[in-house]
Coordinates of C-alpha atoms in Angstrom, one line a residue:
M4 CA 266.0 -1.6 -3.7
N5 CA 265.5 -4.6 -6.2
C6 CA 264.2 -8.2 -5.1
I7 CA 263.4 -11.0 -6.9
L8 CA 261.2 -14.2 -5.4
A9 CA 262.8 -17.4 -6.4
F10 CA 261.5 -21.0 -6.1
L11 CA 263.5 -24.1 -6.1
L12 CA 261.7 -27.4 -7.0
L13 CA 263.6 -30.6 -6.1
T14 CA 261.8 -33.6 -7.1
G15 CA 264.3 -36.1 -5.6
D16 CA 267.3 -38.2 -7.3
Q17 CA 265.3 -40.2 -9.3
T18 CA 263.6 -37.5 -11.3
K19 CA 266.3 -34.8 -11.3
E20 CA 265.4 -33.7 -14.7
N21 CA 262.3 -32.3 -13.5
N22 CA 263.8 -29.8 -11.1
R23 CA 263.4 -26.3 -11.6
L24 CA 264.6 -22.8 -10.7
A25 CA 262.2 -20.1 -11.3
T26 CA 262.9 -16.2 -10.6
M27 CA 260.0 -13.4 -10.5
P28 CA 261.1 -9.9 -9.9
L29 CA 258.8 -8.4 -7.2
S30 CA 258.6 -5.2 -9.1
G31 CA 257.1 -6.7 -12.0
H32 CA 259.9 -6.5 -14.5
Q33 CA 259.2 -9.6 -16.9
D34 CA 262.4 -9.6 -18.3
Y35 CA 263.6 -11.7 -15.4
Y36 CA 260.7 -13.9 -15.0
R37 CA 262.6 -17.0 -16.0
M38 CA 262.8 -20.7 -15.6
Y39 CA 266.0 -22.8 -15.4
A40 CA 267.3 -26.3 -15.0
P41 CA 269.3 -26.1 -11.8
N42 CA 271.6 -28.8 -12.7
E43 CA 273.7 -29.8 -9.6
M44 CA 272.1 -27.1 -7.4
R45 CA 270.6 -28.6 -4.1
H46 CA 270.3 -25.4 -2.1
F47 CA 269.7 -21.6 -2.7
R48 CA 273.0 -19.9 -3.0
G49 CA 273.9 -17.9 0.1
V50 CA 275.3 -14.5 0.6
E51 CA 279.0 -13.9 -0.4
A52 CA 281.3 -11.9 1.9
G53 CA 281.2 -8.2 1.1
S54 CA 278.1 -8.6 -1.0
D55 CA 275.0 -6.3 -0.2
V56 CA 272.6 -8.9 -1.3
I57 CA 270.1 -9.9 1.4
L58 CA 267.8 -12.8 1.5
A59 CA 265.3 -15.1 3.3
K60 CA 265.4 -18.7 2.1
S61 CA 264.0 -21.9 2.8
Q62 CA 266.1 -24.5 4.6
I63 CA 266.2 -27.3 2.2
R64 CA 265.9 -30.7 3.9
G65 CA 264.5 -32.8 0.8
P66 CA 262.3 -32.7 -2.1
G67 CA 259.5 -30.1 -2.6
T68 CA 259.1 -26.5 -3.6
H69 CA 261.1 -24.2 -1.7
M70 CA 261.1 -20.3 -1.7
A71 CA 263.7 -17.6 -1.4
V72 CA 263.6 -13.8 -1.7
Y73 CA 266.9 -12.0 -2.8
C74 CA 267.1 -8.3 -2.5
S75 CA 270.0 -5.7 -3.3
P76 CA 269.9 -1.6 -2.5
S77 CA 272.5 -1.4 -5.4
K78 CA 272.4 -4.3 -7.7
S79 CA 270.2 -4.5 -10.8
L80 CA 267.9 -7.1 -11.4
R81 CA 270.0 -8.7 -14.0
Y82 CA 272.8 -8.8 -11.4
I83 CA 270.6 -10.5 -8.8
A84 CA 268.8 -13.1 -11.2
E85 CA 272.5 -14.1 -12.3
Y86 CA 273.4 -14.3 -8.8
I87 CA 270.5 -16.6 -8.0
S88 CA 270.9 -18.7 -11.1
K89 CA 274.6 -19.1 -11.3
G90 CA 275.4 -22.8 -12.6
A91 CA 272.0 -23.1 -13.8
D92 CA 270.8 -23.2 -17.5
H93 CA 268.0 -20.8 -18.7
L94 CA 265.2 -22.6 -20.3
D95 CA 262.8 -21.6 -23.0
E96 CA 259.9 -23.7 -24.7
L97 CA 259.9 -25.7 -21.6
S98 CA 257.4 -28.5 -23.0
A99 CA 260.3 -29.6 -25.5
Y100 CA 262.2 -30.7 -22.4
G101 CA 260.0 -33.1 -20.8
F102 CA 259.1 -33.0 -17.1
H103 CA 256.9 -36.0 -16.3
Q104 CA 259.0 -38.7 -17.7
D105 CA 262.2 -39.6 -19.2
L106 CA 262.7 -38.1 -22.5
S107 CA 263.3 -41.3 -24.3
Q108 CA 259.8 -42.2 -23.1
E109 CA 258.3 -39.2 -24.9
T110 CA 260.4 -40.1 -28.1
K111 CA 259.1 -43.8 -28.3
C112 CA 255.7 -42.9 -27.7
L113 CA 255.8 -40.0 -30.3
E114 CA 256.7 -42.9 -32.6
H115 CA 253.7 -44.9 -32.0
I116 CA 251.3 -42.1 -32.5
E117 CA 253.0 -41.0 -35.6
A118 CA 252.7 -44.4 -37.0
E119 CA 249.1 -44.6 -36.2
F120 CA 248.5 -41.2 -38.0
R121 CA 250.4 -42.6 -40.9
N122 CA 248.0 -45.5 -41.3
S123 CA 244.7 -43.7 -41.1
P124 CA 242.9 -40.9 -43.0
V125 CA 244.0 -37.6 -42.0
T126 CA 240.4 -36.6 -41.1
T127 CA 240.2 -39.4 -38.5
D128 CA 240.8 -38.8 -34.9
I129 CA 242.9 -41.5 -33.1
P130 CA 241.1 -42.7 -29.8
I131 CA 243.5 -42.4 -26.9
R132 CA 242.9 -46.1 -25.8
K133 CA 244.8 -47.2 -28.9
F134 CA 247.7 -46.6 -27.1
S135 CA 247.1 -48.1 -23.7
E136 CA 249.0 -51.0 -24.2
K137 CA 252.3 -49.0 -25.1
I138 CA 254.3 -48.8 -22.0
E139 CA 255.8 -45.5 -23.1
C140 CA 252.4 -43.9 -23.8
S141 CA 251.2 -42.9 -20.3
K142 CA 248.2 -40.3 -20.5
S143 CA 251.0 -38.0 -18.7
T144 CA 253.3 -38.6 -21.6
I145 CA 250.5 -37.9 -24.4
Y146 CA 249.3 -34.8 -22.7
S147 CA 252.7 -33.5 -22.6
L148 CA 253.4 -34.3 -26.5
A149 CA 250.2 -32.3 -27.2
F150 CA 251.7 -29.1 -25.5
Q151 CA 254.7 -29.6 -27.7
N152 CA 252.4 -29.3 -30.8
H153 CA 252.7 -32.5 -32.0
F154 CA 248.9 -32.9 -32.1
C155 CA 245.8 -31.6 -30.2
I156 CA 243.7 -33.7 -27.8
Q157 CA 239.8 -33.5 -28.2
N158 CA 237.0 -34.9 -25.9
N159 CA 233.7 -36.6 -27.0
V160 CA 232.0 -33.1 -26.9
D161 CA 234.5 -31.4 -29.4
E162 CA 236.3 -29.4 -26.6
I163 CA 240.1 -29.1 -27.5
L164 CA 241.7 -29.6 -24.3
T165 CA 245.5 -28.8 -25.3
P166 CA 246.6 -25.6 -27.1
F167 CA 244.9 -25.7 -30.6
N168 CA 246.7 -25.7 -33.8
P169 CA 244.5 -26.3 -36.9
H170 CA 247.0 -28.0 -39.0
R171 CA 247.9 -31.0 -36.5
R172 CA 245.9 -34.1 -36.0
R173 CA 243.8 -35.0 -33.0
I174 CA 243.8 -37.5 -30.4
A175 CA 240.4 -38.3 -28.9
I176 CA 239.6 -38.9 -25.1
E177 CA 236.2 -39.4 -23.6
F178 CA 236.1 -36.5 -21.1
F179 CA 238.8 -34.8 -19.2
F180 CA 242.5 -35.8 -18.1
R181 CA 242.5 -36.6 -14.3
M182 CA 244.5 -33.9 -12.3
P183 CA 247.2 -36.5 -11.0
H184 CA 248.2 -37.3 -14.5
V185 CA 248.9 -33.7 -15.7
V186 CA 250.5 -31.9 -12.5
L187 CA 254.2 -32.8 -11.8
N188 CA 254.1 -35.7 -9.2
G189 CA 250.4 -35.3 -8.9
K190 CA 250.7 -32.8 -6.3
L191 CA 249.2 -29.5 -5.6
I192 CA 250.9 -26.7 -3.8
L193 CA 249.9 -24.1 -1.2
Q194 CA 246.2 -25.0 -1.6
T195 CA 243.7 -22.6 -0.1
E196 CA 239.8 -22.1 0.2
A197 CA 237.7 -19.0 0.4
N198 CA 233.9 -18.4 -0.3
G199 CA 233.3 -21.8 -1.8
L200 CA 236.3 -21.6 -4.1
Q201 CA 239.3 -23.6 -4.0
T202 CA 242.7 -22.5 -5.2
A203 CA 246.0 -24.1 -5.7
M204 CA 249.6 -24.1 -7.6
A205 CA 251.0 -26.7 -9.4
W206 CA 254.1 -27.4 -11.6
Y207 CA 252.2 -28.0 -15.0
Q208 CA 253.9 -28.3 -18.2
G209 CA 257.2 -27.1 -16.8
Y210 CA 255.7 -24.0 -15.4
L211 CA 254.2 -22.8 -12.0
N212 CA 250.4 -22.3 -12.6
I213 CA 247.3 -21.7 -10.5
F214 CA 244.1 -23.6 -10.6
Q215 CA 240.7 -23.0 -9.3
K216 CA 237.6 -24.9 -9.0
K217 CA 234.2 -24.8 -7.1
K218 CA 234.3 -26.7 -3.8
S219 CA 231.2 -28.6 -4.9
L220 CA 232.7 -29.5 -8.4
H221 CA 235.4 -32.0 -9.5
T222 CA 237.2 -29.8 -12.5
W223 CA 240.0 -27.7 -11.9
Y224 CA 240.7 -25.0 -14.6
P225 CA 244.0 -23.3 -15.1
V226 CA 244.0 -19.7 -14.3
K227 CA 246.9 -18.6 -16.6
R228 CA 245.9 -19.4 -20.2
S229 CA 249.2 -19.0 -22.2
L230 CA 252.1 -20.6 -20.1
Q231 CA 254.8 -18.8 -21.9
D232 CA 253.4 -15.4 -21.5
T233 CA 256.2 -13.8 -19.7
E234 CA 254.2 -10.5 -19.0
D235 CA 252.1 -12.6 -16.9
F236 CA 253.2 -13.9 -13.5
D237 CA 252.3 -11.0 -11.1
Y238 CA 249.1 -13.3 -10.2
I239 CA 251.3 -16.0 -8.7
I240 CA 253.2 -13.7 -6.5
D241 CA 249.9 -12.2 -5.4
Y242 CA 248.5 -15.4 -4.9
I243 CA 251.6 -16.5 -2.7
A244 CA 251.6 -13.1 -0.8
E245 CA 248.2 -14.1 0.6
S246 CA 249.8 -16.6 2.8
F247 CA 253.1 -14.3 3.1
I248 CA 252.2 -11.0 4.2
E249 CA 255.9 -10.0 4.4
L250 CA 255.9 -10.6 0.6
R251 CA 252.9 -8.5 -0.2
S252 CA 254.6 -5.9 2.0
I253 CA 257.8 -5.8 0.1
K254 CA 256.2 -5.8 -3.3
S255 CA 254.0 -2.7 -2.3
L256 CA 257.0 -0.9 -1.5
L257 CA 259.0 -1.7 -4.4
T258 CA 256.1 -0.5 -6.8
Q259 CA 255.2 2.6 -4.5
G260 CA 258.3 4.6 -5.6
G261 CA 260.8 6.6 -3.8
N262 CA 263.2 5.7 -0.8
T263 CA 260.7 6.1 2.2
I264 CA 257.3 4.6 3.2
S265 CA 254.2 7.0 4.0
P266 CA 252.8 6.8 7.4
T267 CA 249.2 5.7 5.8
L268 CA 251.1 2.6 4.0
I269 CA 252.8 1.9 7.3
D270 CA 249.2 1.9 9.3
A271 CA 248.0 -0.5 6.4
L272 CA 251.0 -2.9 7.3
R273 CA 250.0 -2.5 11.1
L274 CA 252.9 -0.4 12.1
R275 CA 253.0 2.4 14.6
E276 CA 255.7 4.7 13.4
D277 CA 254.7 8.3 12.9
H278 CA 257.8 9.2 10.8
H279 CA 259.0 8.4 7.4
V280 CA 260.7 4.9 7.4
N281 CA 263.7 3.9 5.0
K282 CA 262.5 1.2 2.4
E283 CA 265.8 -0.4 2.8
L284 CA 265.4 -1.0 6.6
Y285 CA 262.0 -2.0 6.4
I286 CA 262.5 -4.6 3.5
K287 CA 265.4 -6.1 5.7
Q288 CA 263.0 -6.3 8.6
Q289 CA 260.5 -8.0 6.5
L290 CA 263.2 -10.6 5.2
G291 CA 264.0 -11.3 9.0
I292 CA 260.4 -12.1 9.7
L293 CA 260.4 -14.5 6.8
R294 CA 263.4 -16.1 7.8
Q295 CA 261.9 -17.4 10.8
K296 CA 259.0 -19.1 8.7
N297 CA 259.0 -22.3 6.8
L298 CA 259.3 -21.3 3.4
R299 CA 258.9 -24.8 1.9
L300 CA 255.3 -24.6 0.4
P301 CA 253.0 -27.4 1.8
E302 CA 251.7 -29.9 -0.6
S303 CA 248.6 -31.8 -1.0
I304 CA 247.6 -34.7 -3.3
A305 CA 245.8 -33.7 -6.4
E306 CA 242.2 -34.8 -7.1
G307 CA 239.7 -34.3 -9.6
L308 CA 239.8 -33.6 -13.4
I309 CA 241.4 -30.7 -15.4
G310 CA 239.3 -28.4 -17.5
P311 CA 240.2 -27.4 -21.1
F312 CA 243.6 -25.3 -21.8
V313 CA 242.3 -22.5 -23.8
K314 CA 244.6 -19.5 -24.9

């Protein structure tokens, strides 16, 4: 049995260039952890007649981050990924595509910044306030351009806030950026709290990432330090599985090996069968339970600051 977790981000008609489709194999196979531009896709693809693909998917009725799980007892991960993403375009180096504003805004802002660099000594950091009167240069745009390796951003205590490149010029900011300026639509997703620690996901520089902060503090820190590290996505699945036990069960079965579930694992999953259970049947049961749940991930307003992004 192979299974892929999928997310479809819909941001509304006015910002559809920011829409995303993400795929994450539940077996941990990094080759099919991918991001796509979904183009005209507004719903998850359903099951075709005669196919053995089975799924649980969000009933999409508007913008938001929606979740689905696709499984097949006979098809490869490649087949399932291609099945999910039919009509979508695979994206690499997402920061080059823009995801908070129109690409023309980024282009015009970069022209202003490069002109300022040309007219100043190479050792001089340019204060971000120099661009405050440029309508194209929102803080979100400047932050995005830094992730595209055009320059670095440094605060007044010499912390580099964006990926570091020693050969790039620097823009100076007084402290930290505000979270609403750097996460898509100023929203956090699936926010939780435990033991005084707050955790949430967000669409950040084109990817899903997880952020954490102490409840008593105001600064969020990104958990994932290398956005394009395709071997590092399990932490996202594990975080979501804390809210969807069925997802955790499916992932556990897929990584266990073999075609049956041992009684001890069944007990751990609060089942009472005394015999070995077929994995395929059990996963179908878990998908059936998931279908009854709201698979649109809850959102909340992002508040506070974002700490340095350190690779």
